[in-house]
XYZ file of C-alpha atoms in Angstrom:
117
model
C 27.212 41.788 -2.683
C 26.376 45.836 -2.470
C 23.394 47.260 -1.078
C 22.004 47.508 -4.775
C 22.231 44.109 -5.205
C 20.255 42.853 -2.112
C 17.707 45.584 -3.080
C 17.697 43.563 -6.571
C 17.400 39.943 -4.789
C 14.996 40.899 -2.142
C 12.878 42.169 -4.979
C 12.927 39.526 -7.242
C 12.225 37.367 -3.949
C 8.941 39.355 -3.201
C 7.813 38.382 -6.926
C 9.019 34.189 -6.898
C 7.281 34.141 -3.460
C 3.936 35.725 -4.760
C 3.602 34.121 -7.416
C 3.901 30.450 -5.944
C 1.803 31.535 -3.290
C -0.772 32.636 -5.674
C -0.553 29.317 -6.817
C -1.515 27.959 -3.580
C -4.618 30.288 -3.499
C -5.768 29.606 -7.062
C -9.370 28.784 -7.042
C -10.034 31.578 -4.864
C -8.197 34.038 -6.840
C -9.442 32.511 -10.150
C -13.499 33.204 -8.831
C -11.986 36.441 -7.650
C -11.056 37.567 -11.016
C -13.983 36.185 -12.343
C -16.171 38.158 -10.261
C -13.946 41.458 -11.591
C -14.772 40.527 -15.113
C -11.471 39.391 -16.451
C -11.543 37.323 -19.400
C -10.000 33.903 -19.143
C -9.012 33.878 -15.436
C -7.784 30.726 -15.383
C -5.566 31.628 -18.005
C -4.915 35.095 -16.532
C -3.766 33.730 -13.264
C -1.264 31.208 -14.465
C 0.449 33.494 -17.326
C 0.684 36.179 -13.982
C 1.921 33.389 -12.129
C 4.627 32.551 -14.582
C 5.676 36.262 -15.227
C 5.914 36.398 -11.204
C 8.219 33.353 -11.419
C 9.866 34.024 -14.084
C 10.862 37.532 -14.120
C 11.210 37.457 -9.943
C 13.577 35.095 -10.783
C 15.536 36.762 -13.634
C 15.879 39.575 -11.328
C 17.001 37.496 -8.087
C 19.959 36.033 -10.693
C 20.281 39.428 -12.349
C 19.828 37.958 -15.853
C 17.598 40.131 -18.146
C 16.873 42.852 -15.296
C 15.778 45.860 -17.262
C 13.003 43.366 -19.127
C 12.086 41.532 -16.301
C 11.264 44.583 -14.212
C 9.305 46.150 -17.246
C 7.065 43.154 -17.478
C 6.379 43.756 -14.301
C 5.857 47.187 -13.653
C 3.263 46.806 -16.236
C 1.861 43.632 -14.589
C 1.935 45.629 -11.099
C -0.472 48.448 -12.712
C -3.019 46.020 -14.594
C -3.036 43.871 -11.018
C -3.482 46.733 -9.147
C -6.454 48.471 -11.361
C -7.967 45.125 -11.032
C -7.517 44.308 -7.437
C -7.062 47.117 -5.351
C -10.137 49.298 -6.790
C -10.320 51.048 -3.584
C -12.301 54.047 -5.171
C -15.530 51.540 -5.623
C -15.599 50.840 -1.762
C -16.350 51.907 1.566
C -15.095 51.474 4.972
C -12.467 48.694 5.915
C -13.655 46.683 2.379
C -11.919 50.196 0.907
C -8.836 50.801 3.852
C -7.973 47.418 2.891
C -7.674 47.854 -1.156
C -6.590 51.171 -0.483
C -3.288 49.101 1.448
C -2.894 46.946 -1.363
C -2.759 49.699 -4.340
C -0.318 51.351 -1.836
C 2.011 48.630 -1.618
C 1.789 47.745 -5.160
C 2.651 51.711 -6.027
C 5.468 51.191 -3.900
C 6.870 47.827 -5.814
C 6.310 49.660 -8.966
C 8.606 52.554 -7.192
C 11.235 50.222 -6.073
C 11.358 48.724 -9.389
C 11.557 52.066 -11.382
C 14.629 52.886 -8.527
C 16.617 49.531 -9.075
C 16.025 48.660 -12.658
C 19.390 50.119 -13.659
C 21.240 47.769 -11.367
């Protein structure tokens, strides 16, 4: 296995492992999203959930790649407009959004780097 191809699986890992784990947090994340206004957050969280799964795990397996890490670069900016909305916020409410869009702008950048491998 190259370099490019543990980038790949330690990617895809990031997404399995957040999406189960949002699984675990549910009901809070669910009221969360309610709160935010999203329609259907039930239904919201579970279809992220299963494009998490899903795609993390097309991408671990390197089976559909270029797809998989479309879906979710797009899921990465809806998620992030959603959640991290640091611009509405002040002090550590805001630094701590602020870390989450950051993070997610850098998944969306290691995706856009690796989706050719």
């Amino acid at each position: 296995m190259n370099v490019a191809e543990m980038g790949r699986v330690l990617l895809g890992a990031v997404f399995v492992f957040a999406g189960l784990r949002n699984i675990g947090n549910r009901e809070t994340i669910v009221a969360v999203m309610a709160k935010r206004g999203v329609p259907w957050p039930r239904v919201a969280l579970f279809s992220g959930v299963l494009l998490q799964v899903i795609a993390g795990g097309a991408i671990v397996f390197g089976v559909y790649t270029a797809g998989a890490m479309t879906a979710l670069a797009i899921f990465l900016v809806l998620a992030t407009v959603i959640s991290f909305d640091f611009w509405r916020h002040q002090g550590g409410d805001r630094t701590a959004r602020l870390n989450g869009f950051i993070a997610n702008a850098a998944l969306i950048g290691a995706i856009l780097a690796t989706v050719n491998y």
